[in-house]
Amino acid sequence: MKFALIADEVRVSIDSDSDIVAARQKGRELAAQCGFPSTDLAVVATAISELARNIVRYAVRGEIILRLIDDNGRRGVEVVATDDGPGIPDVTLAMQDGYSTSGSLGLGLPGVRRLMDEFEISSDFGKGTTVTARKWKR
Amino acid sequence: MNPELRELADEYDRALEDYLAGRGEAALQEAYELGRKTLKKGLGMLDVATLQQRALLKCLVRARTTKEGTRILRMAQKLFVESLLPFEMSHRRVQEVNTALRESEQRYRNLVDTARDVIYTLSIDGKIKSLNPVFETITGWLRAEWIGKEFSPLVHPDDLPRAVTLLQVVLASRVPPTFELRIRAKSGAYIPGEFTATPQTQDGRVVGVLGVARDITDRKRAEEALRRLNEALEEEVKRIAHALHDEAGQLLASVHIGLADVARDLPPHTSRRLDDVRGLLTKIEEQLRHLSHELRPTILDDLGLQPAIEFLADGVSRRTGLQIVVEGAPGKRMPAPTETALYRIVQEALTNVTKHAQASHVTIRFVRDGRLLRCSIHDNGTGFDVLAVQARRGVRGLGLIGIQERLNAVGGTLNVASAPGKGAELIISVPVEAGGADADPPRR
């Protein structure tokens, strides 16, 4: 799905834990521009944390792309996490809680899916993973 | 405060200090990670609230102006939200799981409530834990009259020992094959039921029994009707066989004597022509005897199953060239319906072999095994795909259905083992009285 971009997208390359802070900060700024309430700013930051953490852990290197989007007047933030890591062999399985240890607590990718309004994942085994998550302003 | 929480408290204090010192997102990330860690350690949201409260108090006492105090409060609030977000994620998971569980529970409930078979659960001490609504329709009892009570008064006294044994089997974590029990309805009548029972386990321990019971009254009636029909048919066949053999046979014998009488008074060349007629008459006699025998061998009534089967095998062998060996012995005489059923089944099986199997050899073997008599009919013919043939219901599936029906009427079972190119074996088991392999005197 393509939405109208309100401002230029922001790309943060994710290489280590310290990059996660930068990505969170950018995400929070964009969401604040959009007029999100402060708890939703924390939600967006959390999604970025979990997605970036996955990149660092499983793919070593990747990118978080942040976009302010517009869908017929409805505004939101789109977070895209992309990497060219090993990919996920079974996406359906990976989206189940309990696939990883943090999953059984509802953290990780399934946690992001539940926090955000929209969630898409595509992964080619051996070619990396792209996760797209959106949060709309309420 | 325990050491674990104290360590987290120190971290929380640091995060708040960092945030107040202007470290911004990095401090928020610290708080988030702290919340994540707290969750993973199995601690709760209230613990985070405690951490927050302590850290906030420590910072607030340092505030000299209201403005500073307000700033501290506002920032601590933001930090608190960050540290709670992992719990929010976890909470949403629980909500999702609960919803799914509720839906699954509802589906299960609908299934159980609308099932046409009784679904029951028992506790390990044999008390009824649950019954679905159809129990009331079938038995006339209210479920409330039985839930929490022992199941035993519901079972026919003669079936109870078996029911108790089966309960023990299931409680030992095994799954018995389906079994039949008669259940006492509110009216006092007994309803035949076909039961399954499986162990209900919790953490690897058997905590009860879950089973399904089907009212098989209609099936029993149909079986009974079929059995009566078969018996009536056998009686009729016996009558016809008797008429052919005894009455028509005696008449023909009289004709023979009469013709012999006439022949004596005739000139030799005319008498020879009469000889031809007498030859034909002898053939008719033979055919009538043969027909009578096919219909109902008196040998079955007079001498029992084994001589009858041997006689049958001999006849088929001579007619078709099939080599047939009869091994073992059926033992004691059995009730007439059982003997007739077995005789007819072997007859049907041999017909099948000669029609379809292209076999050269058949072995019929009897083995007495306690309260069971097993009879196997094994040929070395072309064989067939058992499942495919049994699936051809209605169409004459090699007469297997007929065999099955006959067995049902006498409480027997049929096993078929075959594969294309591998020959075929029918194994028939019928319940018989225990003991005695000796042949009894003929029954009249």
PDB file of N, CA and C in Angstrom, chain A residues 17-32 38 41-49, chain B residues 15 18-33 75 78-79 82 85:
ATOM      1  N   ASP A  17      23.416  -1.068  18.927  1.00  0.00           N
ATOM      2  CA  ASP A  17      22.386  -0.627  19.865  1.00  0.00           C
ATOM      3  C   ASP A  17      22.237   0.891  19.911  1.00  0.00           C
ATOM      4  N   SER A  18      23.368   1.601  19.712  1.00  0.00           N
ATOM      5  CA  SER A  18      23.289   3.065  19.823  1.00  0.00           C
ATOM      6  C   SER A  18      22.461   3.664  18.688  1.00  0.00           C
ATOM      7  N   ASP A  19      22.392   2.951  17.549  1.00  0.00           N
ATOM      8  CA  ASP A  19      21.560   3.442  16.432  1.00  0.00           C
ATOM      9  C   ASP A  19      20.079   3.380  16.771  1.00  0.00           C
ATOM     10  N   ILE A  20      19.766   2.467  17.684  1.00  0.00           N
ATOM     11  CA  ILE A  20      18.355   2.300  18.049  1.00  0.00           C
ATOM     12  C   ILE A  20      17.816   3.599  18.658  1.00  0.00           C
ATOM     13  N   VAL A  21      18.650   4.230  19.510  1.00  0.00           N
ATOM     14  CA  VAL A  21      18.236   5.486  20.149  1.00  0.00           C
ATOM     15  C   VAL A  21      17.951   6.543  19.088  1.00  0.00           C
ATOM     16  N   ALA A  22      18.830   6.622  18.085  1.00  0.00           N
ATOM     17  CA  ALA A  22      18.654   7.621  17.021  1.00  0.00           C
ATOM     18  C   ALA A  22      17.353   7.386  16.268  1.00  0.00           C
ATOM     19  N   ALA A  23      17.086   6.154  15.954  1.00  0.00           N
ATOM     20  CA  ALA A  23      15.870   5.823  15.206  1.00  0.00           C
ATOM     21  C   ALA A  23      14.633   6.158  16.025  1.00  0.00           C
ATOM     22  N   ARG A  24      14.673   5.802  17.311  1.00  0.00           N
ATOM     23  CA  ARG A  24      13.547   6.122  18.200  1.00  0.00           C
ATOM     24  C   ARG A  24      13.285   7.629  18.221  1.00  0.00           C
ATOM     25  N   GLN A  25      14.385   8.380  18.328  1.00  0.00           N
ATOM     26  CA  GLN A  25      14.267   9.834  18.416  1.00  0.00           C
ATOM     27  C   GLN A  25      13.598  10.408  17.174  1.00  0.00           C
ATOM     28  N   LYS A  26      14.068   9.949  15.998  1.00  0.00           N
ATOM     29  CA  LYS A  26      13.486  10.438  14.733  1.00  0.00           C
ATOM     30  C   LYS A  26      12.003  10.073  14.653  1.00  0.00           C
ATOM     31  N   GLY A  27      11.714   8.849  15.026  1.00  0.00           N
ATOM     32  CA  GLY A  27      10.329   8.373  14.983  1.00  0.00           C
ATOM     33  C   GLY A  27       9.438   9.202  15.886  1.00  0.00           C
ATOM     34  N   ARG A  28       9.935   9.462  17.073  1.00  0.00           N
ATOM     35  CA  ARG A  28       9.162  10.242  18.034  1.00  0.00           C
ATOM     36  C   ARG A  28       8.924  11.659  17.511  1.00  0.00           C
ATOM     37  N   GLU A  29       9.970  12.240  16.901  1.00  0.00           N
ATOM     38  CA  GLU A  29       9.829  13.592  16.348  1.00  0.00           C
ATOM     39  C   GLU A  29       8.758  13.640  15.263  1.00  0.00           C
ATOM     40  N   LEU A  30       8.818  12.658  14.344  1.00  0.00           N
ATOM     41  CA  LEU A  30       7.831  12.617  13.252  1.00  0.00           C
ATOM     42  C   LEU A  30       6.420  12.475  13.809  1.00  0.00           C
ATOM     43  N   ALA A  31       6.275  11.560  14.749  1.00  0.00           N
ATOM     44  CA  ALA A  31       4.946  11.319  15.316  1.00  0.00           C
ATOM     45  C   ALA A  31       4.438  12.558  16.049  1.00  0.00           C
ATOM     46  N   ALA A  32       5.368  13.303  16.678  1.00  0.00           N
ATOM     47  CA  ALA A  32       4.973  14.525  17.390  1.00  0.00           C
ATOM     48  C   ALA A  32       4.506  15.585  16.392  1.00  0.00           C
ATOM     49  N   SER A  38       1.029  11.841  23.668  1.00  0.00           N
ATOM     50  CA  SER A  38       2.361  11.426  24.111  1.00  0.00           C
ATOM     51  C   SER A  38       2.478   9.923  24.329  1.00  0.00           C
ATOM     52  N   LEU A  41       3.303   8.428  21.125  1.00  0.00           N
ATOM     53  CA  LEU A  41       4.714   8.655  20.768  1.00  0.00           C
ATOM     54  C   LEU A  41       5.547   7.513  21.343  1.00  0.00           C
ATOM     55  N   ALA A  42       5.235   7.154  22.571  1.00  0.00           N
ATOM     56  CA  ALA A  42       5.951   6.053  23.214  1.00  0.00           C
ATOM     57  C   ALA A  42       5.700   4.742  22.478  1.00  0.00           C
ATOM     58  N   VAL A  43       4.474   4.572  21.964  1.00  0.00           N
ATOM     59  CA  VAL A  43       4.145   3.346  21.207  1.00  0.00           C
ATOM     60  C   VAL A  43       4.996   3.254  19.945  1.00  0.00           C
ATOM     61  N   VAL A  44       5.093   4.369  19.214  1.00  0.00           N
ATOM     62  CA  VAL A  44       5.897   4.368  17.989  1.00  0.00           C
ATOM     63  C   VAL A  44       7.358   4.071  18.333  1.00  0.00           C
ATOM     64  N   ALA A  45       7.854   4.736  19.398  1.00  0.00           N
ATOM     65  CA  ALA A  45       9.242   4.502  19.807  1.00  0.00           C
ATOM     66  C   ALA A  45       9.471   3.035  20.167  1.00  0.00           C
ATOM     67  N   THR A  46       8.488   2.450  20.819  1.00  0.00           N
ATOM     68  CA  THR A  46       8.595   1.033  21.204  1.00  0.00           C
ATOM     69  C   THR A  46       8.679   0.121  19.977  1.00  0.00           C
ATOM     70  N   ALA A  47       7.805   0.399  18.994  1.00  0.00           N
ATOM     71  CA  ALA A  47       7.824  -0.407  17.769  1.00  0.00           C
ATOM     72  C   ALA A  47       9.195  -0.316  17.120  1.00  0.00           C
ATOM     73  N   ILE A  48       9.735   0.903  17.064  1.00  0.00           N
ATOM     74  CA  ILE A  48      11.058   1.084  16.461  1.00  0.00           C
ATOM     75  C   ILE A  48      12.103   0.302  17.246  1.00  0.00           C
ATOM     76  N   SER A  49      12.021   0.373  18.579  1.00  0.00           N
ATOM     77  CA  SER A  49      12.957  -0.368  19.428  1.00  0.00           C
ATOM     78  C   SER A  49      12.958  -1.855  19.094  1.00  0.00           C
TER      79      SER A  49
ATOM     80  N   ALA B  15      18.210   6.275  35.137  1.00  0.00           N
ATOM     81  CA  ALA B  15      17.502   6.675  33.922  1.00  0.00           C
ATOM     82  C   ALA B  15      16.808   8.016  34.107  1.00  0.00           C
ATOM     83  N   ASP B  18      19.365  10.732  34.226  1.00  0.00           N
ATOM     84  CA  ASP B  18      19.838  10.979  32.857  1.00  0.00           C
ATOM     85  C   ASP B  18      18.826  11.821  32.088  1.00  0.00           C
ATOM     86  N   TYR B  19      17.557  11.465  32.247  1.00  0.00           N
ATOM     87  CA  TYR B  19      16.517  12.168  31.498  1.00  0.00           C
ATOM     88  C   TYR B  19      16.448  13.630  31.933  1.00  0.00           C
ATOM     89  N   LEU B  20      16.494  13.813  33.269  1.00  0.00           N
ATOM     90  CA  LEU B  20      16.441  15.183  33.785  1.00  0.00           C
ATOM     91  C   LEU B  20      17.674  15.971  33.365  1.00  0.00           C
ATOM     92  N   ALA B  21      18.816  15.245  33.184  1.00  0.00           N
ATOM     93  CA  ALA B  21      20.067  15.915  32.785  1.00  0.00           C
ATOM     94  C   ALA B  21      20.111  16.201  31.298  1.00  0.00           C
ATOM     95  N   GLY B  22      19.016  15.847  30.595  1.00  0.00           N
ATOM     96  CA  GLY B  22      18.933  16.227  29.184  1.00  0.00           C
ATOM     97  C   GLY B  22      19.434  15.179  28.208  1.00  0.00           C
ATOM     98  N   ARG B  23      19.504  13.920  28.662  1.00  0.00           N
ATOM     99  CA  ARG B  23      19.985  12.901  27.733  1.00  0.00           C
ATOM    100  C   ARG B  23      18.870  12.376  26.806  1.00  0.00           C
ATOM    101  N   GLY B  24      17.706  12.917  26.973  1.00  0.00           N
ATOM    102  CA  GLY B  24      16.614  12.698  26.023  1.00  0.00           C
ATOM    103  C   GLY B  24      16.313  11.250  25.701  1.00  0.00           C
ATOM    104  N   GLU B  25      16.284  10.962  24.387  1.00  0.00           N
ATOM    105  CA  GLU B  25      15.842   9.654  23.894  1.00  0.00           C
ATOM    106  C   GLU B  25      16.641   8.504  24.503  1.00  0.00           C
ATOM    107  N   ALA B  26      17.931   8.728  24.719  1.00  0.00           N
ATOM    108  CA  ALA B  26      18.757   7.660  25.279  1.00  0.00           C
ATOM    109  C   ALA B  26      18.231   7.251  26.651  1.00  0.00           C
ATOM    110  N   ALA B  27      17.790   8.234  27.426  1.00  0.00           N
ATOM    111  CA  ALA B  27      17.259   7.943  28.757  1.00  0.00           C
ATOM    112  C   ALA B  27      15.922   7.222  28.651  1.00  0.00           C
ATOM    113  N   LEU B  28      15.096   7.655  27.685  1.00  0.00           N
ATOM    114  CA  LEU B  28      13.803   6.997  27.485  1.00  0.00           C
ATOM    115  C   LEU B  28      14.009   5.533  27.076  1.00  0.00           C
ATOM    116  N   GLN B  29      15.002   5.331  26.205  1.00  0.00           N
ATOM    117  CA  GLN B  29      15.347   3.976  25.772  1.00  0.00           C
ATOM    118  C   GLN B  29      15.786   3.138  26.981  1.00  0.00           C
ATOM    119  N   GLU B  30      16.576   3.775  27.876  1.00  0.00           N
ATOM    120  CA  GLU B  30      16.992   3.090  29.106  1.00  0.00           C
ATOM    121  C   GLU B  30      15.773   2.619  29.897  1.00  0.00           C
ATOM    122  N   ALA B  31      14.811   3.528  30.046  1.00  0.00           N
ATOM    123  CA  ALA B  31      13.605   3.192  30.813  1.00  0.00           C
ATOM    124  C   ALA B  31      12.836   2.048  30.139  1.00  0.00           C
ATOM    125  N   TYR B  32      12.786   2.135  28.822  1.00  0.00           N
ATOM    126  CA  TYR B  32      12.080   1.092  28.076  1.00  0.00           C
ATOM    127  C   TYR B  32      12.746  -0.265  28.294  1.00  0.00           C
ATOM    128  N   GLU B  33      14.072  -0.287  28.148  1.00  0.00           N
ATOM    129  CA  GLU B  33      14.823  -1.528  28.332  1.00  0.00           C
ATOM    130  C   GLU B  33      14.676  -2.048  29.754  1.00  0.00           C
ATOM    131  N   MET B  75       8.469  15.055  33.368  1.00  0.00           N
ATOM    132  CA  MET B  75       9.447  14.182  32.706  1.00  0.00           C
ATOM    133  C   MET B  75       9.409  12.773  33.282  1.00  0.00           C
ATOM    134  N   LYS B  78       6.727  10.827  31.638  1.00  0.00           N
ATOM    135  CA  LYS B  78       7.069  10.305  30.303  1.00  0.00           C
ATOM    136  C   LYS B  78       7.927   9.059  30.421  1.00  0.00           C
ATOM    137  N   LEU B  79       8.877   9.137  31.365  1.00  0.00           N
ATOM    138  CA  LEU B  79       9.776   8.004  31.569  1.00  0.00           C
ATOM    139  C   LEU B  79       8.998   6.762  32.039  1.00  0.00           C
ATOM    140  N   GLU B  82       7.277   4.989  29.243  1.00  0.00           N
ATOM    141  CA  GLU B  82       8.235   4.155  28.491  1.00  0.00           C
ATOM    142  C   GLU B  82       8.460   2.805  29.176  1.00  0.00           C
ATOM    143  N   LEU B  85       5.604   0.318  28.688  1.00  0.00           N
ATOM    144  CA  LEU B  85       5.195  -0.177  27.366  1.00  0.00           C
ATOM    145  C   LEU B  85       5.419  -1.665  27.136  1.00  0.00           C
TER     146      LEU B  85
END
